[in-house]
PDB file of C-alpha atoms in Angstrom:
ATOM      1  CA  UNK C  19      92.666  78.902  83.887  1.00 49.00           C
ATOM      2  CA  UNK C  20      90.555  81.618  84.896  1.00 59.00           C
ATOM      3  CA  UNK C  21      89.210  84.069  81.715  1.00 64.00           C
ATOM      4  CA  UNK C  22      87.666  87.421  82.302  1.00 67.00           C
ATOM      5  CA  UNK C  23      84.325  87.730  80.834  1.00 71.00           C
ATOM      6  CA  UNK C  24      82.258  90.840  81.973  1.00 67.00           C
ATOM      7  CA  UNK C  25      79.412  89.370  83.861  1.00 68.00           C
ATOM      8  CA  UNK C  26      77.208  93.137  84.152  1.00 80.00           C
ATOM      9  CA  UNK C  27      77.902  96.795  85.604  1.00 85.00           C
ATOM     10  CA  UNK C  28      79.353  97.042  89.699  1.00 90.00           C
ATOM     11  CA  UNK C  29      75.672  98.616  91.145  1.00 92.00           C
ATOM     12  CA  UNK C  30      74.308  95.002  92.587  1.00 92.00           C
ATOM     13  CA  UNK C  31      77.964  94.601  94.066  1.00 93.00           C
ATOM     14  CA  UNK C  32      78.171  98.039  95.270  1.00 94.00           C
ATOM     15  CA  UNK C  33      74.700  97.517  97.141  1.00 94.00           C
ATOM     16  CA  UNK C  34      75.596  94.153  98.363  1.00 94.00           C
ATOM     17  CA  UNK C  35      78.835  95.593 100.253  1.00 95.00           C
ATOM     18  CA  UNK C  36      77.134  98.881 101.577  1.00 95.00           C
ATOM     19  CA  UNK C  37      74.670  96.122 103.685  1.00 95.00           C
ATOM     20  CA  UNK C  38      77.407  94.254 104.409  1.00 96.00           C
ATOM     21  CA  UNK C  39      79.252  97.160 105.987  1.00 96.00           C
ATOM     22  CA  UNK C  40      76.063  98.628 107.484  1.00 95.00           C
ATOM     23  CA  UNK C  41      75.485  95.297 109.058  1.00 95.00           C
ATOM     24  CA  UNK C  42      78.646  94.682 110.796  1.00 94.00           C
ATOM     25  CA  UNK C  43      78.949  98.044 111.971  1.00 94.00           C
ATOM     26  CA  UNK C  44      75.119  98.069 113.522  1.00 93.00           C
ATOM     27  CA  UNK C  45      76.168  94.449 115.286  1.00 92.00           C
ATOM     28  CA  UNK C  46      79.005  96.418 116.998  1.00 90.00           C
ATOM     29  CA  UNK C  47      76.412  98.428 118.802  1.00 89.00           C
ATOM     30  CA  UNK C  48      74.407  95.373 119.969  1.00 85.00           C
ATOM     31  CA  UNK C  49      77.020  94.434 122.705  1.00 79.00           C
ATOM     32  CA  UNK C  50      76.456  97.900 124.135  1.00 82.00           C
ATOM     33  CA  UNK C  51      74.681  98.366 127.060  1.00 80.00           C
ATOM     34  CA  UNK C  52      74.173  99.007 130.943  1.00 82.00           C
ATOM     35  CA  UNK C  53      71.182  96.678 132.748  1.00 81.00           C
ATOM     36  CA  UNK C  54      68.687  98.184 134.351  1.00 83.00           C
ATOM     37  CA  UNK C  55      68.008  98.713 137.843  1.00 81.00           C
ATOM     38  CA  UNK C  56      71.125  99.849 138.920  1.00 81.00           C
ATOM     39  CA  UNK C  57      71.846 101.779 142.024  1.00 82.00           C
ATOM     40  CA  UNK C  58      74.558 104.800 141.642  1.00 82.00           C
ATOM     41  CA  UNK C  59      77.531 102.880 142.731  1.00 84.00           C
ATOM     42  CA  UNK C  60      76.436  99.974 140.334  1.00 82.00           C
ATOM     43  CA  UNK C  61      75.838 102.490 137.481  1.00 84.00           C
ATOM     44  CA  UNK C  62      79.320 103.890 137.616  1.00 85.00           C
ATOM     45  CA  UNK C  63      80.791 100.183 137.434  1.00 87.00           C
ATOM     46  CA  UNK C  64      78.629  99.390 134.365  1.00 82.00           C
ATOM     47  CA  UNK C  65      80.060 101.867 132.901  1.00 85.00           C
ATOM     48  CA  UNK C  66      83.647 101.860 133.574  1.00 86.00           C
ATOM     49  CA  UNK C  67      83.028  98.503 132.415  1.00 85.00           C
ATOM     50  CA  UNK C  68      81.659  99.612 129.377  1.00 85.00           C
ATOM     51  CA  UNK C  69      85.389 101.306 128.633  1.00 88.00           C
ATOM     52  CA  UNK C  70      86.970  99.304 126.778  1.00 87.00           C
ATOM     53  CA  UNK C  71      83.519  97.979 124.948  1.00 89.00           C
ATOM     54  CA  UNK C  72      83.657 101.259 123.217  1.00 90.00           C
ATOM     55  CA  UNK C  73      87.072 101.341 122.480  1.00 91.00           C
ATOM     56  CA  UNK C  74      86.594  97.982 120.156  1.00 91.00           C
ATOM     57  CA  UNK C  75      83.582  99.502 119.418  1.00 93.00           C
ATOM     58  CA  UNK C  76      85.476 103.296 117.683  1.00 93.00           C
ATOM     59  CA  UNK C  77      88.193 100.945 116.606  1.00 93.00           C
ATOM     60  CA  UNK C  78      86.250  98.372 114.550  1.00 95.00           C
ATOM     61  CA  UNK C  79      83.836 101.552 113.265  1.00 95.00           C
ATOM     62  CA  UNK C  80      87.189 103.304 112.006  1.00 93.00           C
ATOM     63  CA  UNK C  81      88.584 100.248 110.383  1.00 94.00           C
ATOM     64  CA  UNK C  82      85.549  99.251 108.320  1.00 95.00           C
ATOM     65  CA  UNK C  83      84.453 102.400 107.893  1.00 94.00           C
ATOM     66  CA  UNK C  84      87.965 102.901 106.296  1.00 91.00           C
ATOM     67  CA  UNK C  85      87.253  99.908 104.000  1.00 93.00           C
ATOM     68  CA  UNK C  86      83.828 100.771 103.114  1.00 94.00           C
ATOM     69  CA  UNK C  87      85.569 104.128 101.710  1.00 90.00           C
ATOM     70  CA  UNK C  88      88.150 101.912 100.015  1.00 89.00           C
ATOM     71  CA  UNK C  89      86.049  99.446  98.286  1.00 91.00           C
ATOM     72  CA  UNK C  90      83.913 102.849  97.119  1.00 90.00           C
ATOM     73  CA  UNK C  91      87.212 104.167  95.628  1.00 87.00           C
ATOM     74  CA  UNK C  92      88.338 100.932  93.834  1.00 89.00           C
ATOM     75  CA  UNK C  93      84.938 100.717  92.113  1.00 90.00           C
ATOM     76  CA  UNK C  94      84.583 104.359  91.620  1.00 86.00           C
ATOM     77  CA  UNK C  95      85.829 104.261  87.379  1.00 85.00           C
ATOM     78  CA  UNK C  96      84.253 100.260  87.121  1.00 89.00           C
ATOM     79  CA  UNK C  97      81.653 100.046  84.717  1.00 90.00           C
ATOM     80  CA  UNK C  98      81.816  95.877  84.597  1.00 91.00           C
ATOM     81  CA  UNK C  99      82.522  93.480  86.689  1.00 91.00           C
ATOM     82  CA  UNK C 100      84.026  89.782  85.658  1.00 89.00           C
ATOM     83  CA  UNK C 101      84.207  86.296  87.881  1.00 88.00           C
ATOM     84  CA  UNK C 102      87.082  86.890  89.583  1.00 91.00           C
ATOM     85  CA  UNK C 103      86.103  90.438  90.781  1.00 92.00           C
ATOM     86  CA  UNK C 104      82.720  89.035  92.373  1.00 92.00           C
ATOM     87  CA  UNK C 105      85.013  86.485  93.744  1.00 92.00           C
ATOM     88  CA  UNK C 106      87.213  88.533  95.253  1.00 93.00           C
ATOM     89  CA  UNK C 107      84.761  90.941  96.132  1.00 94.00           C
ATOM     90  CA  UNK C 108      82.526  88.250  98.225  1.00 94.00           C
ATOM     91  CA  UNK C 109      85.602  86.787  99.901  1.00 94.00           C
ATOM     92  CA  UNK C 110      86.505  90.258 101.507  1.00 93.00           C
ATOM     93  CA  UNK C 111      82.976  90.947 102.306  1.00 95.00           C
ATOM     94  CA  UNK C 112      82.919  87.773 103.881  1.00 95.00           C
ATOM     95  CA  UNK C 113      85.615  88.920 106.483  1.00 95.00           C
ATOM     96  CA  UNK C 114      83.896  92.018 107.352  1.00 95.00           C
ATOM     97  CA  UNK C 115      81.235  90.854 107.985  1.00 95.00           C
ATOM     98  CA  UNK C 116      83.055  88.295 110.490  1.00 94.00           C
ATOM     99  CA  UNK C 117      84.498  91.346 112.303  1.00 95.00           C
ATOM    100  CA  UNK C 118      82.386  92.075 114.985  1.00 95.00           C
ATOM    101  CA  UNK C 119      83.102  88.384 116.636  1.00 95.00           C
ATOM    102  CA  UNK C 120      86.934  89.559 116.596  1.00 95.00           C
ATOM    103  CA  UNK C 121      85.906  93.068 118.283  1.00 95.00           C
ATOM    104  CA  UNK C 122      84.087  91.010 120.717  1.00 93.00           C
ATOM    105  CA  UNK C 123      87.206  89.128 121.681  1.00 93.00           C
ATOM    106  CA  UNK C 124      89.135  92.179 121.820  1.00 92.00           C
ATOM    107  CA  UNK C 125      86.756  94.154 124.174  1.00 91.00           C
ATOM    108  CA  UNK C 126      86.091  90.993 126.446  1.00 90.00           C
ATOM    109  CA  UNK C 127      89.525  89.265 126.827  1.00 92.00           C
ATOM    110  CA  UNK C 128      92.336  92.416 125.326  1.00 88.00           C
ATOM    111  CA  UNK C 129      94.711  91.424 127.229  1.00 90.00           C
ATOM    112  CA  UNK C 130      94.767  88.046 125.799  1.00 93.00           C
ATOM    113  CA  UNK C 131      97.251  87.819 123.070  1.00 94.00           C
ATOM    114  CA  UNK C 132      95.075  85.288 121.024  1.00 94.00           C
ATOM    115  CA  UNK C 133      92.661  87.660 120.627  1.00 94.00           C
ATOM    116  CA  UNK C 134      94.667  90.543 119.579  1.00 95.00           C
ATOM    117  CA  UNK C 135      96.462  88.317 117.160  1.00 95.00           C
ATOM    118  CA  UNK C 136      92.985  86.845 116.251  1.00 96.00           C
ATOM    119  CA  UNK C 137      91.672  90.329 115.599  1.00 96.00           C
ATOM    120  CA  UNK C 138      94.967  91.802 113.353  1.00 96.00           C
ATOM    121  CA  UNK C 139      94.365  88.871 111.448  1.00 96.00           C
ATOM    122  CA  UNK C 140      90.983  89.373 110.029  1.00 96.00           C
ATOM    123  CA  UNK C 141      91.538  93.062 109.304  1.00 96.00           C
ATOM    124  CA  UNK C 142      94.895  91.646 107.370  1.00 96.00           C
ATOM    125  CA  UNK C 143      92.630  89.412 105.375  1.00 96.00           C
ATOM    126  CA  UNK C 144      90.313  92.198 104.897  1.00 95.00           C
ATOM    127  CA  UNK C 145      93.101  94.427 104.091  1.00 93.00           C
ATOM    128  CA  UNK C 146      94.682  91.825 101.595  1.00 95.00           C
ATOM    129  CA  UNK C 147      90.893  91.322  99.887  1.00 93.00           C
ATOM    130  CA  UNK C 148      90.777  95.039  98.500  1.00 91.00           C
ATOM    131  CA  UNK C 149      94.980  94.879  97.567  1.00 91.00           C
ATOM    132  CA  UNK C 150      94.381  91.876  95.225  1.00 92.00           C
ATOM    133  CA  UNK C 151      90.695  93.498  94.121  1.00 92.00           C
ATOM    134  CA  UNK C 152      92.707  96.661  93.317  1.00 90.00           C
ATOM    135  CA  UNK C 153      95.464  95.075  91.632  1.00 89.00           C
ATOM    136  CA  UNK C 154      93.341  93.190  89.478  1.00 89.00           C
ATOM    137  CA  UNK C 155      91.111  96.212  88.341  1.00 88.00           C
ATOM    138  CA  UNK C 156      94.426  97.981  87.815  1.00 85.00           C
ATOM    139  CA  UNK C 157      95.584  95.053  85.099  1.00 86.00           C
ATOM    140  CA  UNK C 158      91.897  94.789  83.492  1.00 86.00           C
ATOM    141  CA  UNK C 159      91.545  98.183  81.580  1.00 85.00           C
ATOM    142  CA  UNK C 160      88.438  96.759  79.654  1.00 85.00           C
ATOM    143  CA  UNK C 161      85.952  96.324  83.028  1.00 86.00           C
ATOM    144  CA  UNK C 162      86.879 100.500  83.322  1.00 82.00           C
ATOM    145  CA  UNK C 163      86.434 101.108  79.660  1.00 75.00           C
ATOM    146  CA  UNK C 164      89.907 102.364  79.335  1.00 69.00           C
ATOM    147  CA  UNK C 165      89.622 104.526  82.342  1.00 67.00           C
ATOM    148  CA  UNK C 166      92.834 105.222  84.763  1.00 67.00           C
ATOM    149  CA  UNK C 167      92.014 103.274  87.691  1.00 67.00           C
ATOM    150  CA  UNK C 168      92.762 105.444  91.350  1.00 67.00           C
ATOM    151  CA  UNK C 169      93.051 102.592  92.954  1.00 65.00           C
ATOM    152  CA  UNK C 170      95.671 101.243  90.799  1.00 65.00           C
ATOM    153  CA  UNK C 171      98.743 104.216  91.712  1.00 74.00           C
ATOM    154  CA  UNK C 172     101.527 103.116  93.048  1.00 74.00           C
ATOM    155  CA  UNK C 173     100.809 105.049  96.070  1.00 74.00           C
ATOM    156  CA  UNK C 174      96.977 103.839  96.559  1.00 77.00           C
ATOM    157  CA  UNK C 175      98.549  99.932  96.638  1.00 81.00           C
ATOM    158  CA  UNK C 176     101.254 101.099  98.877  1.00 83.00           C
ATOM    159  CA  UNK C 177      98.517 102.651 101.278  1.00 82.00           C
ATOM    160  CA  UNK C 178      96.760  99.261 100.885  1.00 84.00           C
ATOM    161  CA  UNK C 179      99.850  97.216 101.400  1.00 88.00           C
ATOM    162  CA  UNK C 180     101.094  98.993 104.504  1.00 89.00           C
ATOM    163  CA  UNK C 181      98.058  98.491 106.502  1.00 89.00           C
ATOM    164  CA  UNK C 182      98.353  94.462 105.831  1.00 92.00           C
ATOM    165  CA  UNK C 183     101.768  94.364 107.044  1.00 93.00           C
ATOM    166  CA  UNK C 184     100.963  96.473 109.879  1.00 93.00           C
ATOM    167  CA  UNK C 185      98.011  94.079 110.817  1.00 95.00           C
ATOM    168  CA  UNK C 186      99.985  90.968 109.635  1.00 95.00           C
ATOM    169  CA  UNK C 187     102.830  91.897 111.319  1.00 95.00           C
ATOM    170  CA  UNK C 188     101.063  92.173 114.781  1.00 94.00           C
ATOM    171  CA  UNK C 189      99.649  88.429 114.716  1.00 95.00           C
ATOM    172  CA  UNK C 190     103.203  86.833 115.718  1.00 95.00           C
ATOM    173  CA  UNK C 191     104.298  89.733 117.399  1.00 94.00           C
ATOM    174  CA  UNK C 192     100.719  89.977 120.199  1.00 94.00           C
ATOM    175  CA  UNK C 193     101.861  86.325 120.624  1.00 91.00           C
ATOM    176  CA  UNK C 194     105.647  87.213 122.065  1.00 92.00           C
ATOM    177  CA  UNK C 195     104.878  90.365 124.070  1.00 92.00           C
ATOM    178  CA  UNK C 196     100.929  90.657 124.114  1.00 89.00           C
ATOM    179  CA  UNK C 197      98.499  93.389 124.139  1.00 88.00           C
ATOM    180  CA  UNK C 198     101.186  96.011 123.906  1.00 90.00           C
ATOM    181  CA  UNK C 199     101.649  94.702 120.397  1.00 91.00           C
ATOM    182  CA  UNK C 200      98.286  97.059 119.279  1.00 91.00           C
ATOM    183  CA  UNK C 201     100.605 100.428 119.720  1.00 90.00           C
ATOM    184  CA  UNK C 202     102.090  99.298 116.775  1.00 89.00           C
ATOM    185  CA  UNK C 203      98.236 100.185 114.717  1.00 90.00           C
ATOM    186  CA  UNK C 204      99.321 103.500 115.378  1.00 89.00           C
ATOM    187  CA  UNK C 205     102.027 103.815 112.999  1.00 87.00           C
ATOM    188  CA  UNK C 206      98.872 103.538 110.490  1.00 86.00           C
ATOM    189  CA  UNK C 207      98.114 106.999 111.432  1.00 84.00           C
ATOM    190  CA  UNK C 208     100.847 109.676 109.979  1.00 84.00           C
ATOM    191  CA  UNK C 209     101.618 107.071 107.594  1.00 79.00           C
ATOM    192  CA  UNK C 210      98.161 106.909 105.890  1.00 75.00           C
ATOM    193  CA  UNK C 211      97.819 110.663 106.394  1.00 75.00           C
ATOM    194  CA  UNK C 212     101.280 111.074 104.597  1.00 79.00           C
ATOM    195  CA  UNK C 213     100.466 108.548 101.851  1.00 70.00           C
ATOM    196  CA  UNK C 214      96.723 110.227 101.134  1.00 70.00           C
ATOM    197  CA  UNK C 215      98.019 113.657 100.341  1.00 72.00           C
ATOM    198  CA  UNK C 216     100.434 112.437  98.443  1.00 72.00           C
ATOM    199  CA  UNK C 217      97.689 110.338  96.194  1.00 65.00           C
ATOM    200  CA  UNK C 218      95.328 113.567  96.449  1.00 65.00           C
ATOM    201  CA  UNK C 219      98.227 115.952  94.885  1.00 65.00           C
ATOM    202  CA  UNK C 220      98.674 112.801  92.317  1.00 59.00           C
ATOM    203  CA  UNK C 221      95.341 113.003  91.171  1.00 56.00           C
TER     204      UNK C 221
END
C-alpha cells in the first residue's frame, strides 16, 4: 500500500513539465512547411495543402496549452510533493509529450476514424492524468500546508471531468460515424467558458 511521504518542494516538477510542454508544442511546428522551388500554381497547392496541417497544428497548441495552464493551477498552493504525485505527474507528461504523433495522424489521414479516435484518446488520458493529480492534492492537505487547494472545487474537477468524457466519449463514437465525430469537441467551448466563471466568482 502506497504511503505519502513528502519527497521535496514542486519547482524541479514544475520545470520538468514547462519543457515537456514547450517541447511538444515546438515539434508541432516541425511538420510545417512548403518546399522550395515552387512555381505559382505549385505554391498555391502547397499551401492549400498546408490547411488542415495548421488546423492540427491550432488544435493541439490550444489543448496543451490548456493543460500546461492546468497543471500550473493544480500546483499553484503545493509546497511538497510525495511518490504518487511524481507518479502521476510523469505519467501525464508522458502523454503530452506523445501528442504531436496523434496531431500528425489527424492532419495527414482526418478523415480516418482511427485516427480521430486515436487522437481523443490521448488527450482523454491526458485529461484523466491532471483529474486524478487534482483529486489527490485535494485529499492530501499536508503537501499544501493546510492550504485550500483551487484545483480541488467541485467545479474545477467538473471542468476536468467534462473534457475526458468529451474526448472519451468521441473514441467509439469517430469509429461509428467518423470524422464528423470531432464537432462534438465543440461542446468544450461554452461549457468550459460557463464552468470558469463560475470557479472565478467561487474564488
Amino acid at each position: 500500500m502506497w504511503t505519502s511521504r513528502p519527497d521535496g518542494g514542486p519547482d524541479r516538477l514544475l520545470t520538468l513539465a514547462d519543457g515537456v510542454f514547450a517541447i511538444a508544442i515546438t515539434l508541432l511546428v516541425l511538420d510545417l512547411y512548403v518546399p522550395r522551388g515552387l512555381d505559382a500554381d505549385q505554391y498555391d497547392q502547397a499551401l492549400r495543402r498546408l490547411l488542415p496541417d495548421l488546423g492540427a497544428y491550432v488544435l493541439s497548441v490550444t489543448v496543451l496549452g490548456s493543460f500546461w495552464h492546468d497543471h500550473r493551477r493544480i500546483f499553484r498552493d503545493v509546497r511538497e510533493v510525495d511518490g504518487q504525485v511524481i507518479t502521476l505527474s510523469i505519467a501525464g507528461l508522458g502523454v503530452a509529450a506523445l501528442v504531436p504523433f496523434p496531431t500528425r495522424l489527424l492532419a495527414e489521414y482526418g478523415d480516418e476514424p482511427v485516427s480521430v479516435a486515436v487522437y481523443a484518446a490521448a488527450v482523454a488520458a491526458m485529461g484523466a492524468g491532471h483529474l486524478a493529480l487534482a483529486a489527490l492534492l485535494a485529499k492530501r492537505p499536508w503537501l499544501r500546508h493546510g492550504t485550500p487547494s483551487e484545483a480541488g472545487t467541485t467545479l474545477y474537477l467538473l471542468d476536468s471531468a467534462t473534457m475526458v468524457a468529451v474526448f472519451a466519449v468521441t473514441v467509439p463514437l469517430a469509429l461509428v460515424i467518423g470524422s464528423h465525430a470531432m464537432w462534438l469537441w465543440l461542446v468544450l467551448v461554452p461549457v468550459r467558458f460557463l464552468l470558469g466563471r463560475r470557479l472565478q466568482k467561487q474564488t
